XYZ file of C-alpha atoms in Angstrom:
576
model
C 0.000 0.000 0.000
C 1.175 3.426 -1.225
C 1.558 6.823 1.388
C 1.920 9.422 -0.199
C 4.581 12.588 1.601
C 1.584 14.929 2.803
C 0.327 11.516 5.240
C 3.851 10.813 6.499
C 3.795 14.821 7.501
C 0.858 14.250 9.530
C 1.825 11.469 11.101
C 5.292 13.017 12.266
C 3.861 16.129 13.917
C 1.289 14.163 16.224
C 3.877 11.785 17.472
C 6.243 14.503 18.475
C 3.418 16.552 20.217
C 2.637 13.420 21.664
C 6.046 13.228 23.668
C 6.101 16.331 24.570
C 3.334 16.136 26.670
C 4.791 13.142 28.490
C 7.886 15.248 29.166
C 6.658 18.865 30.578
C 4.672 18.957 33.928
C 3.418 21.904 34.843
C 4.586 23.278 38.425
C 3.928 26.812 39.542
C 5.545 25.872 43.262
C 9.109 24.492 42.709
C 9.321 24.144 46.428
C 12.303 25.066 48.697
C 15.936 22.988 49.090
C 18.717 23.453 51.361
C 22.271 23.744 49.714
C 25.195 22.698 51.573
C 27.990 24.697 50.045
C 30.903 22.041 50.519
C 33.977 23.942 49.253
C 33.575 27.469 48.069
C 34.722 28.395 44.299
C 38.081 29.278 44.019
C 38.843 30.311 40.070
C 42.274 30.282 38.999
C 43.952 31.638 35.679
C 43.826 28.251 34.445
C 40.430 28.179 34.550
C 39.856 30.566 31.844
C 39.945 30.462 28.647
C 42.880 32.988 26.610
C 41.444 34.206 23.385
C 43.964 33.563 20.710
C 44.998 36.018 18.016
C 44.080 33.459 15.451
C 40.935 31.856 16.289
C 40.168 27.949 15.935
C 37.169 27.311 13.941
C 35.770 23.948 14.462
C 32.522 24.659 12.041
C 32.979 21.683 9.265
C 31.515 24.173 6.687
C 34.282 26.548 7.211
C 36.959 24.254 8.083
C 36.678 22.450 4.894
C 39.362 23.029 2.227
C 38.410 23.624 -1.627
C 40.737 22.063 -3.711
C 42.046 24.690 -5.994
C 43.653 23.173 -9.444
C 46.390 25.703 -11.251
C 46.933 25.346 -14.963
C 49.674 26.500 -16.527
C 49.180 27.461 -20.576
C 52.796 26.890 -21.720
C 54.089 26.726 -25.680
C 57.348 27.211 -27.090
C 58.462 30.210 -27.988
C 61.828 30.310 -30.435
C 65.153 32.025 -29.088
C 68.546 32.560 -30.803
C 70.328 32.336 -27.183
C 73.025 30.300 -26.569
C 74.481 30.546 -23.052
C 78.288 31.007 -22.626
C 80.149 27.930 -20.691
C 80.902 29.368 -16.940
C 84.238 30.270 -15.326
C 86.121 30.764 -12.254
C 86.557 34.847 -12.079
C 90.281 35.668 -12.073
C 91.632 37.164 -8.959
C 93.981 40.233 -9.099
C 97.222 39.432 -6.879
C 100.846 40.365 -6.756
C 103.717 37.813 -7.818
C 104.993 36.394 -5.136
C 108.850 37.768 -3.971
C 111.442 35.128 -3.964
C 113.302 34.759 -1.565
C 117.177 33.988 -1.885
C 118.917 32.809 0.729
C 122.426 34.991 0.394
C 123.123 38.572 -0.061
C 125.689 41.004 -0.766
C 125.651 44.767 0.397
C 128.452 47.500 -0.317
C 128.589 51.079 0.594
C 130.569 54.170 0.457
C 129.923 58.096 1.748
C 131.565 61.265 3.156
C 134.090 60.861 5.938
C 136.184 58.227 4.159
C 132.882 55.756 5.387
C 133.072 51.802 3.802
C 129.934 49.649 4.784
C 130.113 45.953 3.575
C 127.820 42.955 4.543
C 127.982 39.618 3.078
C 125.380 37.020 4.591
C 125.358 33.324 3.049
C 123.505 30.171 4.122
C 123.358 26.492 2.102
C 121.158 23.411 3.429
C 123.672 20.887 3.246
C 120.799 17.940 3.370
C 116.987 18.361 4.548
C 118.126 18.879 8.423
C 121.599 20.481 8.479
C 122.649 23.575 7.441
C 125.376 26.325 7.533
C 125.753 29.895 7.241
C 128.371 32.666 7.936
C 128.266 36.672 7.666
C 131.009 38.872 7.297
C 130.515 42.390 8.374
C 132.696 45.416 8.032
C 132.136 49.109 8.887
C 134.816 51.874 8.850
C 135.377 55.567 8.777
C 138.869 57.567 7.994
C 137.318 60.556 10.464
C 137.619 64.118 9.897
C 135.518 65.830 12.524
C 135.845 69.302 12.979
C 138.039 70.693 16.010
C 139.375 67.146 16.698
C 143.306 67.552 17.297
C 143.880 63.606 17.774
C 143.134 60.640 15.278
C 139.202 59.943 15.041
C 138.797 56.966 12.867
C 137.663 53.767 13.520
C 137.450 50.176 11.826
C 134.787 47.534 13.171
C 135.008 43.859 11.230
C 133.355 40.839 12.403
C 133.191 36.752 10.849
C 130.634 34.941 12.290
C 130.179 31.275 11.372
C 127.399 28.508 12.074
C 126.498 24.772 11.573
C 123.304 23.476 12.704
C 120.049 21.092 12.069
C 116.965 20.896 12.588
C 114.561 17.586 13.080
C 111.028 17.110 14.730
C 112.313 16.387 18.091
C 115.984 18.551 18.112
C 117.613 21.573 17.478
C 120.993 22.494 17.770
C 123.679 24.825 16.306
C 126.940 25.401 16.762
C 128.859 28.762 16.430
C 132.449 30.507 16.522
C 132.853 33.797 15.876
C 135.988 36.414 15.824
C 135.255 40.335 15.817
C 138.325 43.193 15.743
C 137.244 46.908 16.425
C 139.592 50.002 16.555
C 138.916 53.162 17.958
C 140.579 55.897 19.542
C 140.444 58.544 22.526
C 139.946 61.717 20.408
C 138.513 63.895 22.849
C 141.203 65.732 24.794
C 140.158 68.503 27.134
C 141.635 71.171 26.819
C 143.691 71.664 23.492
C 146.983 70.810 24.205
C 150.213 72.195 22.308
C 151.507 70.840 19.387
C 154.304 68.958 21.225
C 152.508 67.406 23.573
C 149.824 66.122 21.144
C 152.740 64.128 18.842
C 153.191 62.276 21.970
C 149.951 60.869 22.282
C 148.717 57.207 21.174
C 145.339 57.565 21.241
C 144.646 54.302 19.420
C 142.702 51.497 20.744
C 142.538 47.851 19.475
C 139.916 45.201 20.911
C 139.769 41.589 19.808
C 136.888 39.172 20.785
C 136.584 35.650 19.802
C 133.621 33.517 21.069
C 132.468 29.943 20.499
C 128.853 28.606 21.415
C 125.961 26.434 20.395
C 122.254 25.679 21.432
C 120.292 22.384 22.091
C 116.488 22.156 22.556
C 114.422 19.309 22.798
C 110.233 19.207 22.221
C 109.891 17.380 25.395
C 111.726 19.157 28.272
C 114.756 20.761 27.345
C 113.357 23.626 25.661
C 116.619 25.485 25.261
C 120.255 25.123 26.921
C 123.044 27.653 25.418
C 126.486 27.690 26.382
C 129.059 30.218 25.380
C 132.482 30.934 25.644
C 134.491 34.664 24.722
C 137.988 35.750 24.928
C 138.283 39.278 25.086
C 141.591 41.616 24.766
C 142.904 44.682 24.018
C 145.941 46.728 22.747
C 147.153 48.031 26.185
C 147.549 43.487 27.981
C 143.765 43.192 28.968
C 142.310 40.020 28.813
C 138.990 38.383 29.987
C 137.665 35.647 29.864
C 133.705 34.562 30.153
C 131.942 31.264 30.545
C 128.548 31.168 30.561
C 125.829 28.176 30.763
C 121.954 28.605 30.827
C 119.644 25.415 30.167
C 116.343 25.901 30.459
C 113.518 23.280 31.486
C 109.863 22.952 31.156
C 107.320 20.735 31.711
C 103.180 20.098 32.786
C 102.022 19.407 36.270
C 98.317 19.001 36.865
C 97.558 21.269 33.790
C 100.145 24.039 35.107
C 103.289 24.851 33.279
C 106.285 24.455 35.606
C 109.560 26.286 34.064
C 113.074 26.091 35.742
C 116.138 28.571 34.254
C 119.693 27.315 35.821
C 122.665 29.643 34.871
C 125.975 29.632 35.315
C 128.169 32.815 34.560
C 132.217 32.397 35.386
C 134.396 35.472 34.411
C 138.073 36.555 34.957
C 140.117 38.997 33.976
C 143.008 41.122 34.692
C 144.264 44.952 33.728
C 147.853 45.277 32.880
C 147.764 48.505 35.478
C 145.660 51.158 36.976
C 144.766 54.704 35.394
C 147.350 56.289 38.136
C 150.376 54.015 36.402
C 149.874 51.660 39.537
C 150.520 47.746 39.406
C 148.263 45.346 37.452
C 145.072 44.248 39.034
C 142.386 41.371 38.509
C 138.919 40.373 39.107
C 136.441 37.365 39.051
C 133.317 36.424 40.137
C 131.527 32.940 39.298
C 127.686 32.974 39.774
C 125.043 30.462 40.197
C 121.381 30.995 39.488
C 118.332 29.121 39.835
C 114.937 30.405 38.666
C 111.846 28.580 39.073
C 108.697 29.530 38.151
C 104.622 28.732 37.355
C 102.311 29.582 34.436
C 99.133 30.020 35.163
C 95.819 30.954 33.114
C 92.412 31.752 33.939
C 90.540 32.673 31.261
C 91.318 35.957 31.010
C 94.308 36.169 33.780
C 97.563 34.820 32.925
C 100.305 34.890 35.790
C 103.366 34.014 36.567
C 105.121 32.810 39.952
C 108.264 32.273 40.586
C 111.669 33.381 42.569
C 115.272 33.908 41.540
C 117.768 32.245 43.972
C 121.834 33.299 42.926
C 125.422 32.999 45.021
C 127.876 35.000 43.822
C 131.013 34.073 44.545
C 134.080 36.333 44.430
C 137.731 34.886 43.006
C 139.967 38.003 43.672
C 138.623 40.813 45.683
C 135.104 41.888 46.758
C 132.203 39.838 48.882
C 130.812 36.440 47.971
C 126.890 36.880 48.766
C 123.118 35.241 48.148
C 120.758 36.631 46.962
C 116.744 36.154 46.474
C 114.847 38.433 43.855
C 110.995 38.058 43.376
C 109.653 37.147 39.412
C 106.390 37.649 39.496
C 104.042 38.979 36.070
C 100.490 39.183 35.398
C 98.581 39.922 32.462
C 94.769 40.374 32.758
C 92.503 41.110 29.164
C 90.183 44.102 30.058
C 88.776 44.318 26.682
C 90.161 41.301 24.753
C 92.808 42.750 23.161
C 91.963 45.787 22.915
C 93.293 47.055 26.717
C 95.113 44.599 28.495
C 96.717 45.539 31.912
C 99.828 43.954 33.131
C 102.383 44.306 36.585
C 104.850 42.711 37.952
C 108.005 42.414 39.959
C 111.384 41.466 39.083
C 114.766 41.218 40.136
C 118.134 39.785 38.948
C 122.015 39.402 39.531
C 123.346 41.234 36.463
C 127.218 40.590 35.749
C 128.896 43.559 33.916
C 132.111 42.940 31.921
C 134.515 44.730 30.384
C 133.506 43.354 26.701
C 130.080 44.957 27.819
C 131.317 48.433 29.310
C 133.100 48.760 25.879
C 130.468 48.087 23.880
C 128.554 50.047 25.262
C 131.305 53.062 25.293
C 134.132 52.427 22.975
C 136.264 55.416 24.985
C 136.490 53.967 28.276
C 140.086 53.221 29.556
C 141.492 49.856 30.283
C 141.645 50.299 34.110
C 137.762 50.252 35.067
C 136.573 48.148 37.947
C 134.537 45.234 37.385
C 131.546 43.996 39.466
C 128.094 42.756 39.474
C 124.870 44.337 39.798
C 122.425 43.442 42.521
C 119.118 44.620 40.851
C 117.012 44.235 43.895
C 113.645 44.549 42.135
C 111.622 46.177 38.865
C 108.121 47.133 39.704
C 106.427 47.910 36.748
C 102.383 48.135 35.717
C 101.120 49.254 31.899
C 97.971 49.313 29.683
C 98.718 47.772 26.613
C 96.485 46.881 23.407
C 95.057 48.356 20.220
C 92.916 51.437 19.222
C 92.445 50.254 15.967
C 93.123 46.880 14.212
C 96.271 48.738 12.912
C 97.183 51.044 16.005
C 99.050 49.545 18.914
C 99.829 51.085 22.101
C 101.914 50.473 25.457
C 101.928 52.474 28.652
C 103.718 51.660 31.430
C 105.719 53.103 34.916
C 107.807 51.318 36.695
C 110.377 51.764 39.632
C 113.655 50.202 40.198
C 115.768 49.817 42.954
C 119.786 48.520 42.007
C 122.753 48.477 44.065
C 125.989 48.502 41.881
C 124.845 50.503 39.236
C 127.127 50.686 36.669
C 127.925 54.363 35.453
C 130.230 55.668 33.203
C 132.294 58.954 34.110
C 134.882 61.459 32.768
C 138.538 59.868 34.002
C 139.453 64.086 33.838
C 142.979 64.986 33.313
C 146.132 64.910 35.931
C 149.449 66.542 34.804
C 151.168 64.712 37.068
C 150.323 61.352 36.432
C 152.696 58.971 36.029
C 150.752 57.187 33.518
C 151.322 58.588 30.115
C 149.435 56.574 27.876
C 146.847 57.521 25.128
C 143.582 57.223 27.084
C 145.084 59.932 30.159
C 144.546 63.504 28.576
C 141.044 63.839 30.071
C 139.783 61.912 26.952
C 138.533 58.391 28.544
C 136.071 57.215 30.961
C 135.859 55.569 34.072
C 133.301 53.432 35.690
C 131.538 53.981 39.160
C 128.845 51.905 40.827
C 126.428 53.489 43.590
C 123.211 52.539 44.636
C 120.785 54.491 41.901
C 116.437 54.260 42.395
C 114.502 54.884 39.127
C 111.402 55.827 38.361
C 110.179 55.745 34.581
C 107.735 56.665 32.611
C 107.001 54.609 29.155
C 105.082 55.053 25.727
C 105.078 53.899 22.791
C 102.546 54.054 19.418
C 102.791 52.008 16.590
C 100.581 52.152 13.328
C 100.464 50.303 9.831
C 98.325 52.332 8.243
C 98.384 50.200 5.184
C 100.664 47.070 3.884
C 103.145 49.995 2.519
C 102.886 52.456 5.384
C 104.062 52.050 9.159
C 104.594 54.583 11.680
C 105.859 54.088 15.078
C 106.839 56.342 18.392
C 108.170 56.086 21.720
C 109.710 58.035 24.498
C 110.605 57.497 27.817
C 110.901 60.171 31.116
C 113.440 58.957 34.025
C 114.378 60.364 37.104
C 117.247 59.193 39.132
C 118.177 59.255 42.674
C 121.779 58.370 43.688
C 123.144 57.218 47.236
C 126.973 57.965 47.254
C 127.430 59.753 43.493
C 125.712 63.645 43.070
C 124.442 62.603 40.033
C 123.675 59.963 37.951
C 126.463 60.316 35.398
C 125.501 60.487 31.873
C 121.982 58.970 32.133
C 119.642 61.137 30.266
C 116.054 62.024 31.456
C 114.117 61.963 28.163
C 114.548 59.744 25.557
C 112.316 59.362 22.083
C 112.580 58.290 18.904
C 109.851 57.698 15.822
C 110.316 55.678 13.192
C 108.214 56.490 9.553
C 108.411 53.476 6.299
C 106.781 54.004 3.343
C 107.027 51.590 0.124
C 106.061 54.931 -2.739
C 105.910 51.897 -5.743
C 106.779 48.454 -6.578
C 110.096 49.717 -7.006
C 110.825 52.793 -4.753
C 111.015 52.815 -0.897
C 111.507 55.404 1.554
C 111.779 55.750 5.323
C 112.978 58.065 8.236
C 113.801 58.291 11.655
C 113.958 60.984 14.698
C 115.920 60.454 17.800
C 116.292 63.241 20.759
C 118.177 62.501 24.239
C 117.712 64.635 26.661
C 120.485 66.677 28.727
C 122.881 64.818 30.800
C 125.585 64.786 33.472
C 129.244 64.471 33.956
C 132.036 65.875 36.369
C 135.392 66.819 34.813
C 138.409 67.030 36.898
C 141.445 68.656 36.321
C 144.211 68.526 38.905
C 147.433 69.751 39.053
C 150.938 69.698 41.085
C 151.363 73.753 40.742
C 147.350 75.349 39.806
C 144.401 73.823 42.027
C 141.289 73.181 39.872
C 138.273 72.959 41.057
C 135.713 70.250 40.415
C 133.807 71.100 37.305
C 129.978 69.373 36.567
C 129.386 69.417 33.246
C 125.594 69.534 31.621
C 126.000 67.596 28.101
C 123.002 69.877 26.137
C 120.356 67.504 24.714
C 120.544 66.468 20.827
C 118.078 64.967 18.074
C 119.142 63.445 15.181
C 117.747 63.138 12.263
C 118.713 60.256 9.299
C 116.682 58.898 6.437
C 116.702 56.263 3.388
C 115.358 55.922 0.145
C 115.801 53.021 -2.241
C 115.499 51.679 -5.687
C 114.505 48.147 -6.600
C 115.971 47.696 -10.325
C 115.857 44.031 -9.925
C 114.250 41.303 -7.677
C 118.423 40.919 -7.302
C 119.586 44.506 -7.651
C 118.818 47.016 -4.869
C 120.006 50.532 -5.037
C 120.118 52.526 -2.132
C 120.874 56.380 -0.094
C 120.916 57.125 3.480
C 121.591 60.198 5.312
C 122.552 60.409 8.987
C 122.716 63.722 11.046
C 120.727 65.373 8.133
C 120.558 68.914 10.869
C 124.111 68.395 10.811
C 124.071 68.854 14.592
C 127.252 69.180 16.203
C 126.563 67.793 19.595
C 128.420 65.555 22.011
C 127.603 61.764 22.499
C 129.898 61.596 25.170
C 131.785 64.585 27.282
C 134.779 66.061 25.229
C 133.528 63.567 22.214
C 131.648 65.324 19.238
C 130.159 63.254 16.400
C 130.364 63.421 12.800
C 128.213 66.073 11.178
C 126.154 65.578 8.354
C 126.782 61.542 6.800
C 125.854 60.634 3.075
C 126.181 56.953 1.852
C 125.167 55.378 -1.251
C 125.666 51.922 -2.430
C 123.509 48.425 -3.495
C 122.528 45.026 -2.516
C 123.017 42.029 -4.587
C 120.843 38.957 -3.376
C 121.635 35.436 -5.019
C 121.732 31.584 -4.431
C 124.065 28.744 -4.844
């Protein structure tokens, strides 16, 4: 049988009215109820609900997705292109230098002045290797108001055998070195008679043999070295000296241990006076331990100096304990790094040194070590730029035996009538001297072909036994300037000034008292410069000028230098 949709309507709507007059009751009282509130409603935060700034919808409608199909219309299209094959871009740089491993250097200028330099090396097999250099400087003088002989001759042969492995190094070397000089500066002018009878020449001979070892491991260095030095007038010394060095790790810290041993002996044929011959020796031991320590930034360094002294001929034999202790501490990386310390040292003078150091002094000096007690220093040092560098520091040292070098003066009635007693050599004194200094320096590469550089340093000096302290200047500086113009052409310059100094002349005499006369030696600068010509990557060409103010001042008292210096000459570099 067949319903048709308006009967099944029908139907429907009296069965639903149906239940819902099962379901509702109609109540006007509801009636009363007690509530026992058991705990009261606490909300939290976590009880509600954040909004979100990107609401979820959960409605199917608008969650669903409509698939969305993309056609692309594409046909070909004719081109005449062809595409080039690709390549590495080529990279502009300079040919590398080579470098030869010997060289040749001659020179000639005003004054009579010879410069030579020959430097050669050959690597006999992949470990060994030797090398010598032969150097020779000399000038025939000529310095204005100069009554006595002022040239001078320095030659030196140096020789040296060696190899090095992956676990070794070691060289051997002997060298030989003859200087001549002379005592030029008499004070006063003396007659024409009394000047023929003056030798004012000097001679000094020094001939040394030495070598190195050092091992990876431990041994990170040892040296030994023995010189003979002598002179024209029967001095003589002799000088041994041993320093190996050991290192090793202990619980991550770096333990380091310097030994040295320093032997020395010599003798003077007589005193300045015309007295009998005298000598002197001292043989020192020293034992320096120390610890390296780094904390991230902080690096440090502990340790102590322990030396005897012992005297051969005259003098004390003494111990002696210095402090050695350094610090470094990175402020701003590298950019400002502070570092102090304090350090002290036996210091053995020679006579090899004190001539070195002053060509004029006579060959009667006393000779004696120097106790430098300590050396407290502290300094800023770092970079203002990735091309500027910079270094401050002050420091303060205390040293007893201070070697200082002093006008011998003149004595008409000395019985000693050699060359170096016309008040034209120099003596040397020791006294207990405190300094305090002041340091800094400046250096700058502007650029791969420019670099610039300064420094100075500001002492004062405060002396126990001596007035003064003799011919020690209280302002030092010097700047430096190098400039490569082309390929070919080079250039550079250079400033030094020292400041006024001290010394005491005295002139004594049988039949005319003199009095004691302190001298003020005015303060100089001096002024030299370079240029040079690359004609080859063999052939250099080169001019220097030294004194270019031609300043006529006085290195030393009674002692003026050459004026204005011009030398011109070329290097030759070459291989084997």
């Amino acid at each position: 049988m067949k319903i048709n949709f308006q009967h099944k309507i029908v139907v429907l709507a009296t069965l639903c009215a149906t239940q819902l007059s099962f379901s509702q009751k109609k109540d006007d009282n509801i009636g009363t109820e007690v509530v026992n509130v058991v705990k009261p409603y606490s909300p939290s935060i976590s009880d509600a609900f954040k909004v979100k700034e990107t609401p979820t919808l959960d409605d199917e409608n608008t969650s669903k997705k409509e698939n969305i199909q993309y056609n692309i219309f594409s046909f070909p299209v004719a081109s005449t292109f062809a595409p080039a094959k690709g390549k590495a871009a080529s990279v502009d740089k300079s040919a590398e230098e080579k470098i030869f491993s010997n060289y040749l250097t001659l020179g000639a200028g005003n004054y009579g002045t010879v410069n030579a330099e020959l430097f050669v090396t050959e690597n006999i097999s992949n470990t060994d290797y030797v090398g010598g250099m032969l150097r020779h400087s000399s000038s025939q003088g000529g310095i204005k108001n100069v009554y006595l002989d002022d040239k001078f001759m320095n030659t030196a042969l140096d020789l040296t055998y060696g190899s090095r492995t992956t676990g070794m190094s070691w060289n051997a070397d002997l060298g030989y070195k003859n200087q001549v000089y002379n005592w030029y500066g008499t004070f006063p002018p003396f007659d024409d008679a009394t000047l023929s009878t003056i030798d004012e020449r000097q001679t000094y001979h020094t001939l040394y043999v030495g070598g190195r070892l050092g091992f990876s491991d431990i041994l990170k260095e040892s040296s030994v070295k023995f010189t003979r030095f002598w002179d024209a007038f029967g001095s003589a010394e002799n000088r041994f000296v041993v320093k190996p060095s050991l290192e090793f790790d202990v619980v991550e810290q770096k333990i380091k241990a310097d030994f040295v041993l320093d032997y020395i002996s010599g003798s003077f044929d007589q005193t300045f006076n015309g007295g009998s011959s005298f000598k002197y020796g001292y043989t020192n031991f020293g034992f320096q331990p120390s610890i390296k320590i780094n904390k991230g930034d902080l690096s440090m360094n502990i340790g102590a100096g322990f030396f005897y002294s012992a005297a051969q001929e005259s003098g004390e034999s003494k111990f002696f304990i210095y402090p050695k202790v350094t610090a470094s501490y990175k402020v701003v990386g590298d950019l400002m790094i502070f570092y102090a310390g304090i350090e002290g040292a036996l210091q053995q003078n020679s006579y090899s040194d004190f001539v070195q150091e002053n060509f004029f002094v006579s060959p009667t000096i006393g000779v004696a070590p120097t106790d430098q007690k300590y050396d407290v220093f502290a300094g800023l040092k770092g970079k203002l730029a990735s091309s500027v560098s910079y270094n401050v520091r002050g420091s303060y040292k205390n040293e007893d035996g201070k070697a200082l070098f002093k006008s011998n003066g003149f004595d008409d009635s000395n019985a000693n009538t050699d060359g170096y007693t016309f008040g034209n050599s120099f003596n040397v004194v020791y006294d207990k001297v405190k300094t305090l200094s002041l340091f800094g320096e400046l250096k700058a590469d502007f650029s791969k072909n420019v670099s610039f550089g300064i420094n100075g340093t500001f002492s004062s000096y405060s002396t126990d036994m001596q007035s003064e302290a003799w011919n020690l200047p209280s302002l030092k500086l010097a700047t430096t300037l190098d400039v490569n113009i082309t390929d070919k052409w080079y250039a550079g310059a250079s400033l030094f000034f020292v400041g006024e100094r001290k010394d005491q002349f005295i002139t004594s005499s049988l039949n005319f008292p003199f009095p004691i006369e302190d001298v003020t030696l005015k303060s100089y600068f001096d002024l030299n410069a370079h240029v040079g010509y690359k004609f080859s990557e063999r052939m250099t060409f080169f001019l220097k000028g030294n004194n270019l103010a031609n300043q006529d001042y006085q290195r030393w008292l009674n002692f003026p230098v050459q004026g204005l210096q011009i030398l011109g000459g070329a290097s030759y570099k070459f291989d084997f």
